[in-house]
Amino acid sequence: MTGKKIETSNLDLIRVMEKEGNTEQAKLFFYLEKEFLAQVFNLEKDGARSKLKEIRGILYEYKPRHSYEIIKHYFIILSSIIARRLQKESIFTEENAFIFNVACIEMIETNLHKENLVEIGDELVEFYCYILKGKIKPSLSHETVNEVIQYINENVESPLIVEEIAKHFNVSTSHLSRIFREHTSVTLVEYITIRKIEEIQFYLRFSNIKIAEIAERFHFCNQSYFTRVFKKYTGLTPRRFRKDLDRNYFQFTF
């Protein structure tokens, strides 16, 4: 949907709401949506969650008897708006924007029910910000370390080996290990594991891929070892994490 079409549909909704005496509510709705999108793309998760809560409140008040269906469809529309912006700003290719959009729709269709509207809304915010964070180039004081982090982010599903990463960047293994720890506070081996766990959380929440297949995809030697490592960082087993929408995501910061 183009920006012009979105603007037209917004005006149509405002006209409908004007007839029903809800002009101010309509204007507030689209103001909040604009603010929400800005906060998502600035990775302001708390603010985005708060704005989405206000948007849900307006949708509920507008049609209380049909609020669940309206909010569900709005979540799907919102994900589509974000997918198109990701594609328009060249953050995603058309193919990746499509995959992202489908993942959001599947999560909403599979997990949303009347009792967890808040939790699913928060999940979507988490997912949107996660996707965007992975596309932002790190800004540590050592350029090689930044490049290594970006390389790991882009190849997180590959069998990443320290010696091969060092060779790729034409530095010695010992030198790379030393500068990486100096500038990030973690070893290169641990950071690779951390990024895998961060990525896996979204496979667990936003896909139906079997846990054993996820472990294999991210090159853990076996599912038992994967479960131990996952629980070390998140506090939950992969199976429990997949079901427990109340838990926050594990996220590493430098």
Coordinates of N, CA and C in Angstrom, one line a residue:
M1 N 0.9 -1.2 0.0 CA 0.0 0.0 0.0 C 0.9 1.2 0.0
T2 N 0.6 2.2 -0.9 CA 1.4 3.4 -1.0 C 1.0 4.3 0.1
G3 N 1.9 5.3 0.4 CA 1.6 6.3 1.4 C 0.3 7.1 1.0
K4 N 0.1 7.3 -0.3 CA -1.1 8.0 -0.7 C -2.3 7.3 -0.4
K5 N -2.3 5.9 -0.6 CA -3.4 5.1 -0.4 C -3.7 5.0 1.1
I6 N -2.6 4.9 1.9 CA -2.8 4.9 3.4 C -3.5 6.2 3.8
E7 N -3.0 7.3 3.3 CA -3.5 8.6 3.7 C -5.0 8.6 3.3
T8 N -5.4 8.1 2.1 CA -6.8 8.1 1.7 C -7.6 7.3 2.6
S9 N -7.1 6.1 3.0 CA -7.9 5.2 3.9 C -8.1 5.9 5.3
N10 N -7.0 6.6 5.7 CA -7.1 7.3 7.0 C -8.2 8.4 6.9
L11 N -8.3 9.1 5.8 CA -9.3 10.1 5.7 C -10.7 9.5 5.6
D12 N -10.8 8.4 4.9 CA -12.1 7.7 4.9 C -12.6 7.3 6.3
L13 N -11.6 6.8 7.1 CA -12.0 6.4 8.4 C -12.4 7.6 9.2
I14 N -11.7 8.7 9.1 CA -12.0 9.9 9.8 C -13.4 10.4 9.4
R15 N -13.8 10.3 8.1 CA -15.1 10.8 7.6 C -16.2 9.9 8.3
V16 N -15.9 8.6 8.4 CA -16.9 7.7 9.0 C -17.1 8.1 10.5
M17 N -15.9 8.3 11.1 CA -16.0 8.6 12.6 C -16.6 10.0 12.8
E18 N -16.4 10.9 11.8 CA -17.1 12.2 11.9 C -18.6 12.1 12.0
K19 N -19.1 11.2 11.1 CA -20.6 11.0 11.1 C -21.1 10.5 12.5
E20 N -20.2 9.7 13.1 CA -20.6 9.1 14.4 C -20.1 10.0 15.6
G21 N -19.6 11.1 15.3 CA -19.2 12.0 16.4 C -17.9 11.7 17.1
N22 N -17.0 11.1 16.3 CA -15.7 10.7 16.9 C -14.5 11.3 16.2
T23 N -14.7 12.5 15.7 CA -13.6 13.2 15.0 C -12.3 13.2 15.8
E24 N -12.4 13.7 17.0 CA -11.2 13.9 17.8 C -10.5 12.5 18.1
Q25 N -11.3 11.5 18.3 CA -10.8 10.2 18.6 C -10.0 9.7 17.3
A26 N -10.6 9.9 16.1 CA -9.9 9.5 14.9 C -8.5 10.2 14.8
K27 N -8.5 11.5 15.0 CA -7.3 12.3 14.9 C -6.2 11.8 15.9
L28 N -6.7 11.5 17.1 CA -5.8 11.0 18.1 C -5.2 9.7 17.7
F29 N -6.1 8.8 17.2 CA -5.7 7.5 16.7 C -4.5 7.6 15.7
F30 N -4.6 8.4 14.7 CA -3.6 8.5 13.7 C -2.3 9.2 14.2
Y31 N -2.5 10.1 15.1 CA -1.4 10.8 15.8 C -0.6 9.8 16.6
L32 N -1.3 8.9 17.3 CA -0.6 7.9 18.1 C 0.1 6.9 17.2
E33 N -0.6 6.5 16.1 CA 0.1 5.6 15.2 C 1.4 6.1 14.6
K34 N 1.3 7.4 14.3 CA 2.5 8.1 13.8 C 3.6 8.1 14.8
E35 N 3.3 8.4 16.0 CA 4.3 8.4 17.1 C 4.8 7.0 17.4
F36 N 3.9 6.0 17.3 CA 4.3 4.6 17.5 C 5.3 4.2 16.5
L37 N 5.1 4.5 15.2 CA 6.0 4.1 14.2 C 7.4 4.8 14.4
A38 N 7.4 6.0 14.7 CA 8.6 6.7 15.0 C 9.4 6.1 16.1
Q39 N 8.7 5.7 17.2 CA 9.4 5.1 18.3 C 9.9 3.7 18.0
V40 N 9.2 2.9 17.2 CA 9.7 1.6 16.8 C 11.0 1.8 16.0
F41 N 11.0 2.7 15.0 CA 12.2 2.9 14.1 C 13.3 3.6 14.8
N42 N 13.1 4.1 16.0 CA 14.1 4.7 16.9 C 14.5 3.7 18.0
L43 N 13.9 2.5 18.0 CA 14.1 1.4 18.9 C 13.7 1.8 20.4
E44 N 12.7 2.7 20.5 CA 12.2 3.1 21.8 C 11.1 2.1 22.2
K45 N 11.4 1.0 22.7 CA 10.5 -0.1 22.9 C 9.4 0.3 24.0
D46 N 9.8 0.9 25.1 CA 8.9 1.2 26.1 C 7.8 2.2 25.6
G47 N 8.3 3.2 24.9 CA 7.4 4.2 24.4 C 6.5 3.6 23.4
A48 N 7.0 2.7 22.5 CA 6.1 2.1 21.5 C 5.1 1.2 22.1
R49 N 5.4 0.5 23.2 CA 4.5 -0.3 23.9 C 3.3 0.6 24.5
S50 N 3.7 1.7 25.1 CA 2.8 2.6 25.7 C 1.8 3.2 24.6
K51 N 2.4 3.6 23.5 CA 1.5 4.1 22.4 C 0.6 3.0 21.9
L52 N 1.1 1.8 21.7 CA 0.2 0.7 21.2 C -0.9 0.4 22.2
K53 N -0.6 0.6 23.5 CA -1.7 0.4 24.5 C -2.8 1.4 24.3
E54 N -2.4 2.7 24.1 CA -3.4 3.8 23.9 C -4.2 3.5 22.6
I55 N -3.5 3.0 21.5 CA -4.2 2.7 20.3 C -5.3 1.6 20.5
R56 N -4.9 0.6 21.3 CA -5.8 -0.5 21.6 C -7.0 0.0 22.3
G57 N -6.7 1.0 23.3 CA -7.8 1.6 24.0 C -8.8 2.3 23.2
I58 N -8.4 3.0 22.2 CA -9.3 3.7 21.2 C -10.1 2.7 20.4
L59 N -9.4 1.7 19.9 CA -10.1 0.7 19.1 C -11.2 0.0 20.0
Y60 N -10.9 -0.3 21.2 CA -11.8 -0.9 22.1 C -13.0 0.0 22.4
E61 N -12.8 1.2 22.6 CA -13.9 2.1 22.9 C -14.8 2.4 21.7
Y62 N -14.2 2.3 20.5 CA -14.9 2.6 19.3 C -16.0 1.5 19.0
K63 N -15.6 0.2 19.2 CA -16.5 -0.9 19.0 C -16.3 -1.9 20.0
P64 N -16.8 -1.7 21.3 CA -16.5 -2.6 22.4 C -16.9 -4.1 22.1
R65 N -18.0 -4.3 21.4 CA -18.5 -5.6 21.2 C -17.7 -6.4 20.2
H66 N -17.0 -5.6 19.3 CA -16.2 -6.3 18.3 C -14.7 -5.9 18.4
S67 N -14.3 -5.5 19.6 CA -13.0 -5.0 19.8 C -11.9 -6.0 19.5
Y68 N -12.1 -7.3 19.9 CA -11.1 -8.3 19.7 C -10.8 -8.4 18.2
E69 N -11.8 -8.6 17.3 CA -11.6 -8.7 15.9 C -11.0 -7.5 15.3
I70 N -11.4 -6.3 15.8 CA -10.8 -5.1 15.2 C -9.3 -4.9 15.6
I71 N -9.0 -5.2 16.8 CA -7.6 -5.1 17.3 C -6.8 -6.2 16.6
K72 N -7.3 -7.4 16.4 CA -6.6 -8.4 15.7 C -6.2 -8.0 14.3
H73 N -7.2 -7.5 13.6 CA -7.0 -7.0 12.2 C -6.1 -5.8 12.2
Y74 N -6.1 -5.0 13.2 CA -5.2 -3.8 13.2 C -3.8 -4.3 13.4
F75 N -3.6 -5.3 14.2 CA -2.2 -5.8 14.4 C -1.6 -6.3 13.1
I76 N -2.5 -6.9 12.3 CA -2.0 -7.5 11.0 C -1.7 -6.3 10.0
I77 N -2.6 -5.3 10.0 CA -2.4 -4.1 9.2 C -1.1 -3.4 9.6
L78 N -0.9 -3.2 10.9 CA 0.3 -2.5 11.4 C 1.5 -3.2 11.0
S79 N 1.6 -4.6 11.0 CA 2.7 -5.3 10.6 C 3.0 -5.1 9.1
S80 N 1.9 -5.0 8.3 CA 2.1 -4.8 6.9 C 2.6 -3.4 6.6
I81 N 2.2 -2.4 7.4 CA 2.7 -1.0 7.2 C 4.2 -1.0 7.5
I82 N 4.6 -1.7 8.6 CA 6.0 -1.7 8.9 C 6.8 -2.5 7.9
A83 N 6.3 -3.6 7.4 CA 7.0 -4.4 6.4 C 7.2 -3.5 5.1
R84 N 6.2 -2.7 4.7 CA 6.4 -1.9 3.5 C 7.4 -0.8 3.8
R85 N 7.4 -0.2 5.0 CA 8.4 0.8 5.3 C 9.8 0.2 5.3
L86 N 10.0 -1.0 5.9 CA 11.3 -1.7 5.9 C 11.8 -1.9 4.4
Q87 N 10.9 -2.2 3.5 CA 11.2 -2.4 2.1 C 11.5 -1.1 1.5
K88 N 10.7 -0.1 1.7 CA 10.8 1.2 1.1 C 12.1 1.9 1.5
E89 N 12.6 1.7 2.7 CA 13.8 2.3 3.2 C 15.0 1.4 2.9
S90 N 14.8 0.4 2.1 CA 15.9 -0.6 1.8 C 16.6 -1.3 3.0
I91 N 15.8 -1.4 4.1 CA 16.3 -2.2 5.2 C 16.0 -3.6 4.9
F92 N 15.0 -3.9 4.1 CA 14.6 -5.3 3.7 C 14.5 -5.3 2.2
T93 N 14.9 -6.4 1.6 CA 14.5 -6.7 0.2 C 13.0 -7.0 0.2
E94 N 12.4 -7.0 -1.0 CA 11.0 -7.3 -1.1 C 10.7 -8.7 -0.5
E95 N 11.6 -9.6 -0.8 CA 11.4 -11.0 -0.3 C 11.4 -11.0 1.2
N96 N 12.4 -10.4 1.8 CA 12.5 -10.4 3.3 C 11.3 -9.6 3.9
A97 N 10.9 -8.6 3.3 CA 9.7 -7.8 3.8 C 8.5 -8.7 3.8
F98 N 8.4 -9.5 2.8 CA 7.2 -10.5 2.7 C 7.3 -11.5 3.8
I99 N 8.5 -12.1 4.0 CA 8.7 -13.1 5.0 C 8.4 -12.6 6.4
F100 N 8.9 -11.3 6.6 CA 8.6 -10.7 7.9 C 7.1 -10.5 8.1
N101 N 6.4 -10.0 7.1 CA 5.0 -9.8 7.2 C 4.3 -11.1 7.5
V102 N 4.6 -12.2 6.8 CA 4.0 -13.5 7.0 C 4.2 -14.0 8.4
A103 N 5.5 -13.8 8.9 CA 5.8 -14.3 10.3 C 4.9 -13.6 11.3
C104 N 4.7 -12.3 11.1 CA 3.9 -11.5 12.0 C 2.4 -12.0 12.0
I105 N 1.9 -12.2 10.8 CA 0.5 -12.7 10.6 C 0.4 -14.1 11.2
E106 N 1.3 -15.0 11.0 CA 1.3 -16.3 11.6 C 1.2 -16.3 13.1
M107 N 2.1 -15.4 13.7 CA 2.1 -15.3 15.1 C 0.8 -14.8 15.7
I108 N 0.2 -13.8 15.0 CA -1.0 -13.2 15.5 C -2.1 -14.3 15.3
E109 N -2.2 -14.9 14.2 CA -3.3 -15.9 14.0 C -3.1 -17.1 14.9
T110 N -1.9 -17.5 15.2 CA -1.7 -18.7 16.0 C -1.9 -18.4 17.5
N111 N -1.4 -17.3 18.0 CA -1.3 -17.1 19.4 C -2.3 -16.1 20.0
L112 N -2.9 -15.2 19.2 CA -3.7 -14.2 19.8 C -5.1 -14.7 20.2
H113 N -5.5 -14.4 21.4 CA -6.9 -14.6 21.9 C -7.3 -13.5 22.7
K114 N -8.5 -13.5 23.2 CA -9.1 -12.3 23.9 C -8.4 -11.9 25.2
E115 N -7.7 -12.9 25.8 CA -7.1 -12.7 27.1 C -5.6 -12.2 27.0
N116 N -5.0 -12.2 25.8 CA -3.6 -11.9 25.7 C -3.3 -10.8 24.7
L117 N -4.2 -9.8 24.5 CA -4.0 -8.8 23.5 C -2.8 -7.9 23.9
V118 N -2.6 -7.7 25.2 CA -1.5 -6.8 25.6 C -0.2 -7.6 25.4
E119 N -0.1 -8.9 25.7 CA 1.1 -9.6 25.6 C 1.5 -9.8 24.1
I120 N 0.5 -10.0 23.2 CA 0.9 -10.1 21.8 C 1.3 -8.8 21.2
G121 N 0.7 -7.7 21.7 CA 1.1 -6.4 21.2 C 2.5 -6.1 21.6
D122 N 2.9 -6.5 22.9 CA 4.3 -6.3 23.3 C 5.2 -7.2 22.6
E123 N 4.8 -8.4 22.2 CA 5.6 -9.3 21.4 C 5.9 -8.7 20.0
L124 N 4.9 -8.1 19.4 CA 5.1 -7.5 18.1 C 6.1 -6.3 18.2
V125 N 6.0 -5.5 19.2 CA 6.9 -4.4 19.4 C 8.3 -5.0 19.6
E126 N 8.5 -6.0 20.4 CA 9.8 -6.6 20.6 C 10.4 -7.1 19.3
F127 N 9.5 -7.7 18.5 CA 10.0 -8.3 17.2 C 10.3 -7.2 16.2
Y128 N 9.5 -6.1 16.1 CA 9.8 -5.0 15.2 C 11.2 -4.4 15.6
C129 N 11.4 -4.2 16.9 CA 12.7 -3.5 17.3 C 13.9 -4.5 17.1
Y130 N 13.6 -5.8 17.3 CA 14.7 -6.7 17.1 C 15.2 -6.7 15.7
I131 N 14.2 -6.8 14.8 CA 14.6 -6.8 13.4 C 15.4 -5.5 13.0
L132 N 14.9 -4.4 13.5 CA 15.6 -3.1 13.2 C 17.0 -3.1 13.8
K133 N 17.1 -3.5 15.1 CA 18.4 -3.5 15.8 C 19.5 -4.3 15.0
G134 N 19.1 -5.4 14.4 CA 20.0 -6.3 13.7 C 20.5 -5.6 12.4
K135 N 19.8 -4.6 12.0 CA 20.2 -3.9 10.7 C 21.1 -2.6 11.0
I136 N 21.2 -2.3 12.3 CA 22.0 -1.1 12.6 C 23.5 -1.4 12.8
K137 N 24.4 -0.8 12.2 CA 25.8 -1.1 12.3 C 26.3 -0.7 13.7
P138 N 27.0 -1.6 14.4 CA 27.6 -1.2 15.7 C 28.5 0.0 15.6
S139 N 28.7 0.6 16.8 CA 29.5 1.9 16.8 C 30.5 1.9 17.9
L140 N 31.2 0.8 18.1 CA 32.3 0.7 19.1 C 33.5 1.5 18.6
S141 N 34.4 1.7 19.4 CA 35.6 2.6 19.0 C 36.6 1.8 18.1
H142 N 36.5 0.5 17.9 CA 37.4 -0.2 17.1 C 36.7 -0.7 15.8
E143 N 37.1 -0.2 14.7 CA 36.4 -0.5 13.4 C 36.4 -2.0 13.1
T144 N 37.5 -2.7 13.3 CA 37.5 -4.1 13.0 C 36.5 -4.9 13.9
V145 N 36.4 -4.5 15.1 CA 35.4 -5.1 16.0 C 34.0 -4.9 15.5
N146 N 33.7 -3.7 15.1 CA 32.4 -3.4 14.5 C 32.1 -4.2 13.3
E147 N 33.1 -4.4 12.5 CA 32.9 -5.2 11.3 C 32.7 -6.7 11.6
V148 N 33.4 -7.2 12.6 CA 33.3 -8.5 13.1 C 31.8 -8.8 13.6
I149 N 31.4 -7.8 14.4 CA 30.0 -7.9 15.0 C 29.0 -8.0 13.9
Q150 N 29.2 -7.1 12.9 CA 28.2 -7.0 11.7 C 28.3 -8.3 11.0
Y151 N 29.5 -8.9 10.8 CA 29.7 -10.2 10.1 C 28.9 -11.3 10.8
I152 N 29.1 -11.3 12.1 CA 28.4 -12.3 12.9 C 26.9 -12.2 12.8
N153 N 26.4 -10.9 12.9 CA 25.0 -10.7 12.8 C 24.4 -11.2 11.5
E154 N 25.2 -11.0 10.4 CA 24.7 -11.3 9.1 C 24.8 -12.8 8.8
N155 N 25.6 -13.5 9.6 CA 25.9 -15.0 9.3 C 25.6 -15.8 10.6
V156 N 24.7 -15.4 11.4 CA 24.4 -16.0 12.7 C 24.0 -17.5 12.6
E157 N 23.4 -17.8 11.4 CA 23.0 -19.2 11.3 C 24.0 -20.1 10.6
S158 N 25.2 -19.5 10.4 CA 26.3 -20.3 9.8 C 27.2 -20.9 10.9
P159 N 28.0 -21.9 10.6 CA 28.9 -22.5 11.6 C 30.1 -21.6 11.9
L160 N 29.9 -20.5 12.7 CA 30.9 -19.5 12.9 C 32.0 -20.1 13.8
I161 N 33.3 -19.9 13.3 CA 34.5 -20.4 13.9 C 35.5 -19.3 14.1
V162 N 36.0 -19.1 15.2 CA 36.9 -17.9 15.5 C 38.0 -17.9 14.5
E163 N 38.7 -19.0 14.3 CA 39.8 -19.0 13.4 C 39.5 -18.6 11.9
E164 N 38.3 -19.0 11.5 CA 37.9 -18.6 10.2 C 37.4 -17.2 10.1
I165 N 36.9 -16.6 11.2 CA 36.5 -15.2 11.2 C 37.8 -14.4 11.1
A166 N 38.8 -14.8 11.9 CA 40.1 -14.1 11.9 C 40.7 -14.1 10.5
K167 N 40.7 -15.2 9.9 CA 41.2 -15.3 8.5 C 40.5 -14.4 7.6
H168 N 39.1 -14.4 7.7 CA 38.3 -13.5 6.9 C 38.7 -12.0 7.0
F169 N 39.1 -11.6 8.2 CA 39.5 -10.2 8.4 C 41.0 -10.0 8.4
N170 N 41.7 -11.0 8.0 CA 43.2 -11.0 7.8 C 43.9 -10.5 9.0
V171 N 43.5 -11.1 10.2 CA 44.2 -10.8 11.5 C 44.4 -12.2 12.1
S172 N 45.3 -12.2 13.1 CA 45.6 -13.4 13.8 C 44.4 -13.7 14.8
T173 N 44.3 -15.0 15.1 CA 43.2 -15.4 16.0 C 43.4 -14.8 17.4
S174 N 44.6 -14.8 17.9 CA 44.9 -14.2 19.2 C 44.6 -12.7 19.3
H175 N 45.1 -12.0 18.2 CA 44.8 -10.5 18.2 C 43.3 -10.2 18.1
L176 N 42.6 -10.9 17.3 CA 41.2 -10.7 17.2 C 40.5 -11.0 18.5
S177 N 40.8 -12.1 19.1 CA 40.2 -12.4 20.4 C 40.5 -11.4 21.5
R178 N 41.7 -10.9 21.5 CA 42.1 -9.9 22.5 C 41.3 -8.6 22.3
I179 N 41.3 -8.0 21.0 CA 40.7 -6.7 20.8 C 39.1 -6.8 21.0
F180 N 38.6 -8.0 20.6 CA 37.2 -8.2 20.7 C 36.7 -8.1 22.2
R181 N 37.5 -8.8 23.1 CA 37.1 -8.8 24.5 C 37.4 -7.4 25.1
E182 N 38.4 -6.7 24.7 CA 38.7 -5.4 25.2 C 37.6 -4.4 24.9
H183 N 36.9 -4.5 23.7 CA 36.0 -3.5 23.3 C 34.5 -4.0 23.6
T184 N 34.3 -5.2 23.9 CA 32.9 -5.7 24.1 C 32.6 -6.2 25.5
S185 N 33.7 -6.6 26.3 CA 33.6 -7.2 27.6 C 33.3 -8.7 27.6
V186 N 33.1 -9.3 26.4 CA 32.9 -10.7 26.3 C 33.8 -11.3 25.3
T187 N 34.1 -12.6 25.3 CA 34.9 -13.2 24.4 C 34.2 -13.4 23.0
L188 N 34.9 -13.6 22.0 CA 34.3 -13.7 20.7 C 33.4 -15.0 20.6
V189 N 33.9 -16.0 21.3 CA 33.2 -17.3 21.3 C 31.8 -17.1 22.0
E190 N 31.9 -16.4 23.1 CA 30.6 -16.2 23.9 C 29.7 -15.3 23.1
Y191 N 30.2 -14.3 22.4 CA 29.3 -13.4 21.7 C 28.6 -14.1 20.5
I192 N 29.3 -15.0 19.9 CA 28.7 -15.9 18.9 C 27.5 -16.6 19.5
T193 N 27.7 -17.2 20.6 CA 26.7 -18.0 21.3 C 25.5 -17.0 21.7
I194 N 25.8 -15.9 22.2 CA 24.8 -14.9 22.6 C 23.9 -14.5 21.4
R195 N 24.6 -14.2 20.3 CA 23.8 -13.8 19.1 C 22.9 -15.0 18.6
K196 N 23.4 -16.2 18.7 CA 22.5 -17.3 18.3 C 21.3 -17.4 19.2
I197 N 21.5 -17.3 20.5 CA 20.4 -17.4 21.5 C 19.4 -16.2 21.2
E198 N 19.9 -15.0 21.0 CA 19.0 -13.9 20.7 C 18.2 -14.2 19.5
E199 N 18.8 -14.7 18.4 CA 18.1 -15.0 17.2 C 17.1 -16.2 17.4
I200 N 17.5 -17.2 18.1 CA 16.6 -18.4 18.3 C 15.4 -18.0 19.1
Q201 N 15.4 -17.0 20.0 CA 14.2 -16.6 20.7 C 13.1 -16.3 19.7
F202 N 13.4 -15.7 18.6 CA 12.4 -15.3 17.7 C 11.9 -16.4 16.8
Y203 N 12.8 -17.4 16.6 CA 12.3 -18.6 15.9 C 11.3 -19.3 16.8
L204 N 11.6 -19.4 18.1 CA 10.7 -20.1 19.0 C 9.3 -19.4 19.1
R205 N 9.3 -18.0 19.1 CA 8.1 -17.3 19.3 C 7.3 -17.1 18.0
F206 N 8.1 -17.0 16.9 CA 7.4 -16.6 15.6 C 7.4 -17.7 14.6
S207 N 7.7 -18.9 14.9 CA 7.6 -20.0 14.0 C 7.2 -21.3 14.7
N208 N 6.8 -22.2 13.9 CA 6.4 -23.5 14.4 C 7.5 -24.6 14.2
I209 N 8.7 -24.1 13.8 CA 9.8 -25.1 13.6 C 10.1 -25.8 14.9
K210 N 10.3 -27.1 14.8 CA 10.6 -28.0 15.9 C 11.9 -27.5 16.6
I211 N 11.9 -27.7 17.9 CA 13.1 -27.2 18.7 C 14.4 -28.0 18.2
A212 N 14.3 -29.2 18.0 CA 15.4 -30.0 17.5 C 16.0 -29.4 16.2
E213 N 15.0 -29.0 15.3 CA 15.5 -28.5 14.0 C 16.1 -27.1 14.2
I214 N 15.6 -26.3 15.1 CA 16.2 -25.0 15.4 C 17.7 -25.2 16.0
A215 N 17.8 -26.2 16.9 CA 19.2 -26.5 17.4 C 20.1 -26.9 16.3
E216 N 19.6 -27.7 15.4 CA 20.5 -28.1 14.3 C 20.8 -26.9 13.3
R217 N 19.8 -26.1 13.1 CA 20.0 -25.0 12.2 C 21.1 -24.0 12.7
F218 N 21.2 -23.9 14.0 CA 22.2 -23.0 14.6 C 23.4 -23.7 15.1
H219 N 23.6 -25.0 14.6 CA 24.8 -25.7 14.7 C 25.2 -26.1 16.2
F220 N 24.2 -26.3 17.0 CA 24.5 -26.9 18.3 C 24.7 -28.4 18.2
C221 N 25.6 -28.9 18.9 CA 26.0 -30.4 18.7 C 24.8 -31.3 19.0
N222 N 24.0 -31.0 19.9 CA 22.8 -31.8 20.2 C 21.7 -31.0 20.9
Q223 N 20.5 -31.5 21.0 CA 19.4 -30.7 21.6 C 19.6 -30.5 23.1
S224 N 20.2 -31.5 23.8 CA 20.4 -31.4 25.2 C 21.4 -30.2 25.6
Y225 N 22.5 -30.1 24.8 CA 23.4 -29.0 25.0 C 22.8 -27.7 24.7
F226 N 22.0 -27.7 23.6 CA 21.3 -26.4 23.2 C 20.4 -26.0 24.3
T227 N 19.6 -26.9 24.9 CA 18.7 -26.6 26.0 C 19.4 -26.0 27.2
R228 N 20.6 -26.5 27.6 CA 21.4 -26.0 28.7 C 21.9 -24.6 28.4
V229 N 22.4 -24.4 27.2 CA 22.9 -23.0 26.9 C 21.8 -22.0 26.8
F230 N 20.6 -22.4 26.2 CA 19.5 -21.5 26.1 C 19.0 -21.1 27.5
K231 N 18.9 -22.1 28.4 CA 18.4 -21.8 29.8 C 19.4 -20.9 30.5
K232 N 20.7 -21.1 30.3 CA 21.7 -20.3 30.9 C 21.5 -18.8 30.7
Y233 N 21.1 -18.4 29.5 CA 20.9 -17.0 29.1 C 19.5 -16.5 29.3
T234 N 18.5 -17.3 29.1 CA 17.1 -16.8 29.2 C 16.4 -17.2 30.5
G235 N 17.0 -18.2 31.2 CA 16.3 -18.6 32.5 C 15.2 -19.6 32.2
L236 N 15.0 -20.0 30.9 CA 13.9 -20.9 30.6 C 14.4 -21.9 29.6
T237 N 13.8 -23.1 29.6 CA 14.0 -24.0 28.5 C 13.4 -23.5 27.2
P238 N 13.9 -24.0 26.1 CA 13.3 -23.5 24.8 C 11.8 -23.8 24.8
R239 N 11.4 -25.0 25.2 CA 9.9 -25.3 25.2 C 9.1 -24.4 26.0
R240 N 9.6 -24.1 27.2 CA 8.9 -23.1 28.1 C 8.9 -21.7 27.6
F241 N 10.0 -21.3 27.0 CA 10.1 -20.0 26.4 C 9.1 -19.8 25.3
R242 N 8.9 -20.8 24.5 CA 7.9 -20.8 23.4 C 6.5 -20.6 23.8
K243 N 6.2 -21.1 25.0 CA 4.8 -21.0 25.5 C 4.6 -19.8 26.4
D244 N 5.6 -19.3 27.0 CA 5.5 -18.3 28.1 C 5.6 -16.9 27.5
L245 N 4.5 -16.3 27.0 CA 4.5 -15.0 26.4 C 4.7 -13.8 27.4
D246 N 4.7 -14.1 28.7 CA 4.9 -13.1 29.7 C 6.3 -12.7 29.9
R247 N 7.2 -13.6 29.5 CA 8.7 -13.4 29.7 C 9.3 -12.4 28.7
N248 N 10.2 -11.6 29.2 CA 10.9 -10.7 28.3 C 12.0 -11.5 27.6
Y249 N 12.4 -10.9 26.5 CA 13.5 -11.5 25.7 C 14.9 -11.3 26.4
F250 N 15.8 -12.2 26.3 CA 17.1 -12.0 26.6 C 17.8 -11.1 25.5
Q251 N 18.4 -10.1 25.9 CA 19.1 -9.2 25.0 C 20.4 -8.7 25.5
F252 N 21.5 -8.9 24.8 CA 22.8 -8.4 25.3 C 23.0 -7.0 24.8
T253 N 23.7 -6.2 25.7 CA 24.1 -4.9 25.3 C 25.6 -4.7 25.6
F254 N 26.3 -4.0 24.8 CA 27.7 -3.8 25.0 C 27.9 -2.8 26.2

